């Protein structure tokens, strides 16, 4: 892949995911959180999803995904957050529809 002229002239490579939109589930904690942070650092615009449950699937904290989104935004990322359970009927359809409405594309999903 050839980098844009601006990146070539500046000596800095273009971020790997610049111009891409990535949907990450389980993005508030653990591996999902790390993937969301890495994707943002590589220039992706994000839709992040997390129901806010702990490792055992209990103690829902729906606000946790919004806190992660706020942190990512403060670091310069463009983020849409959903405190939803992807196993719930219709959840993925709603999330994908909202992502497409906001960004006009969806290039990758990490689940």
JSON list of C-alpha atoms in Angstrom, two decimals:
[
{"chain": "A", "resi": 1, "resn": "UNK", "atom": "CA", "xyz": [0.00, 0.00, 0.00]},
{"chain": "A", "resi": 2, "resn": "UNK", "atom": "CA", "xyz": [1.39, 3.38, -0.96]},
{"chain": "A", "resi": 3, "resn": "UNK", "atom": "CA", "xyz": [1.22, 6.13, 1.62]},
{"chain": "A", "resi": 4, "resn": "UNK", "atom": "CA", "xyz": [-0.21, 9.56, 0.77]},
{"chain": "A", "resi": 5, "resn": "UNK", "atom": "CA", "xyz": [2.35, 12.13, -0.35]},
{"chain": "A", "resi": 6, "resn": "UNK", "atom": "CA", "xyz": [1.91, 14.08, 2.92]},
{"chain": "A", "resi": 7, "resn": "UNK", "atom": "CA", "xyz": [2.96, 11.06, 4.98]},
{"chain": "A", "resi": 8, "resn": "UNK", "atom": "CA", "xyz": [5.92, 10.39, 2.71]},
{"chain": "A", "resi": 9, "resn": "UNK", "atom": "CA", "xyz": [7.12, 13.98, 2.99]},
{"chain": "A", "resi": 10, "resn": "UNK", "atom": "CA", "xyz": [6.68, 14.17, 6.76]},
{"chain": "A", "resi": 11, "resn": "UNK", "atom": "CA", "xyz": [8.59, 10.96, 7.31]},
{"chain": "A", "resi": 12, "resn": "UNK", "atom": "CA", "xyz": [5.76, 9.61, 9.45]},
{"chain": "A", "resi": 13, "resn": "UNK", "atom": "CA", "xyz": [3.78, 6.64, 8.22]},
{"chain": "A", "resi": 14, "resn": "UNK", "atom": "CA", "xyz": [0.02, 7.01, 7.94]},
{"chain": "A", "resi": 15, "resn": "UNK", "atom": "CA", "xyz": [-1.76, 5.24, 10.80]},
{"chain": "A", "resi": 16, "resn": "UNK", "atom": "CA", "xyz": [-2.67, 1.69, 9.81]},
{"chain": "A", "resi": 17, "resn": "UNK", "atom": "CA", "xyz": [-6.44, 2.18, 10.31]},
{"chain": "A", "resi": 18, "resn": "UNK", "atom": "CA", "xyz": [-6.80, 5.79, 9.16]},
{"chain": "A", "resi": 19, "resn": "UNK", "atom": "CA", "xyz": [-10.15, 6.27, 7.45]},
{"chain": "A", "resi": 20, "resn": "UNK", "atom": "CA", "xyz": [-11.49, 2.94, 8.74]},
{"chain": "A", "resi": 21, "resn": "UNK", "atom": "CA", "xyz": [-14.40, 2.28, 11.09]},
{"chain": "A", "resi": 22, "resn": "UNK", "atom": "CA", "xyz": [-14.11, -0.58, 13.57]},
{"chain": "A", "resi": 23, "resn": "UNK", "atom": "CA", "xyz": [-16.78, -2.02, 15.86]},
{"chain": "A", "resi": 24, "resn": "UNK", "atom": "CA", "xyz": [-15.36, -3.55, 19.05]},
{"chain": "A", "resi": 25, "resn": "UNK", "atom": "CA", "xyz": [-17.49, -5.56, 21.47]},
{"chain": "A", "resi": 26, "resn": "UNK", "atom": "CA", "xyz": [-16.49, -6.03, 25.10]},
{"chain": "A", "resi": 27, "resn": "UNK", "atom": "CA", "xyz": [-14.59, -2.76, 24.78]},
{"chain": "A", "resi": 28, "resn": "UNK", "atom": "CA", "xyz": [-14.86, -1.57, 28.38]},
{"chain": "A", "resi": 29, "resn": "UNK", "atom": "CA", "xyz": [-12.49, -4.12, 29.90]},
{"chain": "A", "resi": 30, "resn": "UNK", "atom": "CA", "xyz": [-9.76, -6.63, 29.14]},
{"chain": "A", "resi": 31, "resn": "UNK", "atom": "CA", "xyz": [-8.81, -7.61, 25.63]},
{"chain": "A", "resi": 32, "resn": "UNK", "atom": "CA", "xyz": [-11.70, -5.68, 24.04]},
{"chain": "A", "resi": 33, "resn": "UNK", "atom": "CA", "xyz": [-10.54, -2.52, 25.79]},
{"chain": "A", "resi": 34, "resn": "UNK", "atom": "CA", "xyz": [-6.95, -3.04, 24.63]},
{"chain": "A", "resi": 35, "resn": "UNK", "atom": "CA", "xyz": [-8.10, -3.64, 21.05]},
{"chain": "A", "resi": 36, "resn": "UNK", "atom": "CA", "xyz": [-10.26, -0.49, 21.08]},
{"chain": "A", "resi": 37, "resn": "UNK", "atom": "CA", "xyz": [-7.33, 1.59, 22.38]},
{"chain": "A", "resi": 38, "resn": "UNK", "atom": "CA", "xyz": [-4.97, 0.15, 19.77]},
{"chain": "A", "resi": 39, "resn": "UNK", "atom": "CA", "xyz": [-7.45, 0.69, 16.93]},
{"chain": "A", "resi": 40, "resn": "UNK", "atom": "CA", "xyz": [-7.96, 4.29, 18.04]},
{"chain": "A", "resi": 41, "resn": "UNK", "atom": "CA", "xyz": [-4.20, 4.84, 18.25]},
{"chain": "A", "resi": 42, "resn": "UNK", "atom": "CA", "xyz": [-3.94, 3.54, 14.68]},
{"chain": "A", "resi": 43, "resn": "UNK", "atom": "CA", "xyz": [-6.49, 6.10, 13.47]},
{"chain": "A", "resi": 44, "resn": "UNK", "atom": "CA", "xyz": [-9.74, 4.10, 13.40]},
{"chain": "A", "resi": 45, "resn": "UNK", "atom": "CA", "xyz": [-13.07, 5.67, 14.14]},
{"chain": "A", "resi": 46, "resn": "UNK", "atom": "CA", "xyz": [-14.80, 3.41, 16.63]},
{"chain": "A", "resi": 47, "resn": "UNK", "atom": "CA", "xyz": [-18.11, 2.02, 17.72]},
{"chain": "A", "resi": 48, "resn": "UNK", "atom": "CA", "xyz": [-17.55, 0.36, 21.08]},
{"chain": "A", "resi": 49, "resn": "UNK", "atom": "CA", "xyz": [-20.01, -1.91, 22.84]},
{"chain": "A", "resi": 50, "resn": "UNK", "atom": "CA", "xyz": [-20.11, -3.30, 26.37]},
{"chain": "A", "resi": 51, "resn": "UNK", "atom": "CA", "xyz": [-22.98, -4.31, 28.61]},
{"chain": "A", "resi": 52, "resn": "UNK", "atom": "CA", "xyz": [-20.85, -3.50, 31.64]},
{"chain": "A", "resi": 53, "resn": "UNK", "atom": "CA", "xyz": [-20.93, -6.90, 33.28]},
{"chain": "A", "resi": 54, "resn": "UNK", "atom": "CA", "xyz": [-18.03, -8.32, 35.27]},
{"chain": "A", "resi": 55, "resn": "UNK", "atom": "CA", "xyz": [-16.06, -11.46, 34.36]},
{"chain": "A", "resi": 56, "resn": "UNK", "atom": "CA", "xyz": [-18.80, -13.68, 35.81]},
{"chain": "A", "resi": 57, "resn": "UNK", "atom": "CA", "xyz": [-21.53, -11.94, 33.83]},
{"chain": "A", "resi": 58, "resn": "UNK", "atom": "CA", "xyz": [-23.03, -10.15, 36.82]},
{"chain": "A", "resi": 59, "resn": "UNK", "atom": "CA", "xyz": [-23.06, -6.67, 38.36]},
{"chain": "A", "resi": 60, "resn": "UNK", "atom": "CA", "xyz": [-23.95, -4.64, 35.25]},
{"chain": "A", "resi": 61, "resn": "UNK", "atom": "CA", "xyz": [-22.43, -1.18, 35.08]},
{"chain": "A", "resi": 62, "resn": "UNK", "atom": "CA", "xyz": [-23.72, 0.23, 31.78]},
{"chain": "A", "resi": 63, "resn": "UNK", "atom": "CA", "xyz": [-21.85, 3.50, 32.24]},
{"chain": "A", "resi": 64, "resn": "UNK", "atom": "CA", "xyz": [-18.44, 1.87, 32.03]},
{"chain": "A", "resi": 65, "resn": "UNK", "atom": "CA", "xyz": [-18.38, 1.86, 28.21]},
{"chain": "A", "resi": 66, "resn": "UNK", "atom": "CA", "xyz": [-19.24, 5.58, 28.17]},
{"chain": "A", "resi": 67, "resn": "UNK", "atom": "CA", "xyz": [-16.31, 6.28, 30.51]},
{"chain": "A", "resi": 68, "resn": "UNK", "atom": "CA", "xyz": [-14.00, 4.43, 28.11]},
{"chain": "A", "resi": 69, "resn": "UNK", "atom": "CA", "xyz": [-15.43, 6.43, 25.20]},
{"chain": "A", "resi": 70, "resn": "UNK", "atom": "CA", "xyz": [-14.79, 9.69, 27.07]},
{"chain": "A", "resi": 71, "resn": "UNK", "atom": "CA", "xyz": [-11.18, 8.69, 27.70]},
{"chain": "A", "resi": 72, "resn": "UNK", "atom": "CA", "xyz": [-10.65, 7.75, 24.05]},
{"chain": "A", "resi": 73, "resn": "UNK", "atom": "CA", "xyz": [-12.23, 11.01, 22.89]},
{"chain": "A", "resi": 74, "resn": "UNK", "atom": "CA", "xyz": [-9.93, 12.97, 25.22]},
{"chain": "A", "resi": 75, "resn": "UNK", "atom": "CA", "xyz": [-7.04, 11.20, 23.47]},
{"chain": "A", "resi": 76, "resn": "UNK", "atom": "CA", "xyz": [-8.36, 12.38, 20.09]},
{"chain": "A", "resi": 77, "resn": "UNK", "atom": "CA", "xyz": [-10.40, 9.38, 18.93]},
{"chain": "A", "resi": 78, "resn": "UNK", "atom": "CA", "xyz": [-13.81, 9.56, 17.30]},
{"chain": "A", "resi": 79, "resn": "UNK", "atom": "CA", "xyz": [-16.02, 7.14, 19.24]},
{"chain": "A", "resi": 80, "resn": "UNK", "atom": "CA", "xyz": [-19.65, 6.05, 19.42]},
{"chain": "A", "resi": 81, "resn": "UNK", "atom": "CA", "xyz": [-20.47, 4.04, 22.58]},
{"chain": "A", "resi": 82, "resn": "UNK", "atom": "CA", "xyz": [-23.24, 1.52, 23.18]},
{"chain": "A", "resi": 83, "resn": "UNK", "atom": "CA", "xyz": [-24.09, 0.06, 26.59]},
{"chain": "A", "resi": 84, "resn": "UNK", "atom": "CA", "xyz": [-25.82, -2.92, 25.07]},
{"chain": "A", "resi": 85, "resn": "UNK", "atom": "CA", "xyz": [-25.74, -6.70, 25.36]},
{"chain": "A", "resi": 86, "resn": "UNK", "atom": "CA", "xyz": [-24.79, -8.03, 21.93]},
{"chain": "A", "resi": 87, "resn": "UNK", "atom": "CA", "xyz": [-26.61, -11.29, 22.74]},
{"chain": "A", "resi": 88, "resn": "UNK", "atom": "CA", "xyz": [-29.94, -9.48, 23.09]},
{"chain": "A", "resi": 89, "resn": "UNK", "atom": "CA", "xyz": [-32.34, -9.82, 20.15]},
{"chain": "A", "resi": 90, "resn": "UNK", "atom": "CA", "xyz": [-31.87, -6.98, 17.68]},
{"chain": "A", "resi": 91, "resn": "UNK", "atom": "CA", "xyz": [-28.88, -5.45, 19.47]},
{"chain": "A", "resi": 92, "resn": "UNK", "atom": "CA", "xyz": [-26.31, -6.03, 16.75]},
{"chain": "A", "resi": 93, "resn": "UNK", "atom": "CA", "xyz": [-28.70, -4.78, 14.09]},
{"chain": "A", "resi": 94, "resn": "UNK", "atom": "CA", "xyz": [-29.26, -1.54, 16.06]},
{"chain": "A", "resi": 95, "resn": "UNK", "atom": "CA", "xyz": [-25.55, -1.06, 16.71]},
{"chain": "A", "resi": 96, "resn": "UNK", "atom": "CA", "xyz": [-24.55, -1.66, 13.09]},
{"chain": "A", "resi": 97, "resn": "UNK", "atom": "CA", "xyz": [-27.36, 0.60, 11.82]},
{"chain": "A", "resi": 98, "resn": "UNK", "atom": "CA", "xyz": [-26.29, 3.42, 14.16]},
{"chain": "A", "resi": 99, "resn": "UNK", "atom": "CA", "xyz": [-22.64, 2.95, 13.20]},
{"chain": "A", "resi": 100, "resn": "UNK", "atom": "CA", "xyz": [-23.50, 3.16, 9.50]},
{"chain": "A", "resi": 101, "resn": "UNK", "atom": "CA", "xyz": [-25.71, 6.19, 10.15]},
{"chain": "A", "resi": 102, "resn": "UNK", "atom": "CA", "xyz": [-22.89, 8.01, 11.93]},
{"chain": "A", "resi": 103, "resn": "UNK", "atom": "CA", "xyz": [-19.87, 7.00, 9.85]},
{"chain": "A", "resi": 104, "resn": "UNK", "atom": "CA", "xyz": [-21.34, 5.78, 6.55]},
{"chain": "A", "resi": 105, "resn": "UNK", "atom": "CA", "xyz": [-19.21, 2.64, 6.61]},
{"chain": "A", "resi": 106, "resn": "UNK", "atom": "CA", "xyz": [-18.09, -0.29, 8.73]},
{"chain": "A", "resi": 107, "resn": "UNK", "atom": "CA", "xyz": [-14.75, -1.83, 7.84]},
{"chain": "A", "resi": 108, "resn": "UNK", "atom": "CA", "xyz": [-14.13, -4.29, 10.64]},
{"chain": "A", "resi": 109, "resn": "UNK", "atom": "CA", "xyz": [-15.67, -6.01, 13.65]},
{"chain": "A", "resi": 110, "resn": "UNK", "atom": "CA", "xyz": [-13.81, -7.43, 16.64]},
{"chain": "A", "resi": 111, "resn": "UNK", "atom": "CA", "xyz": [-15.96, -9.69, 18.82]}
]
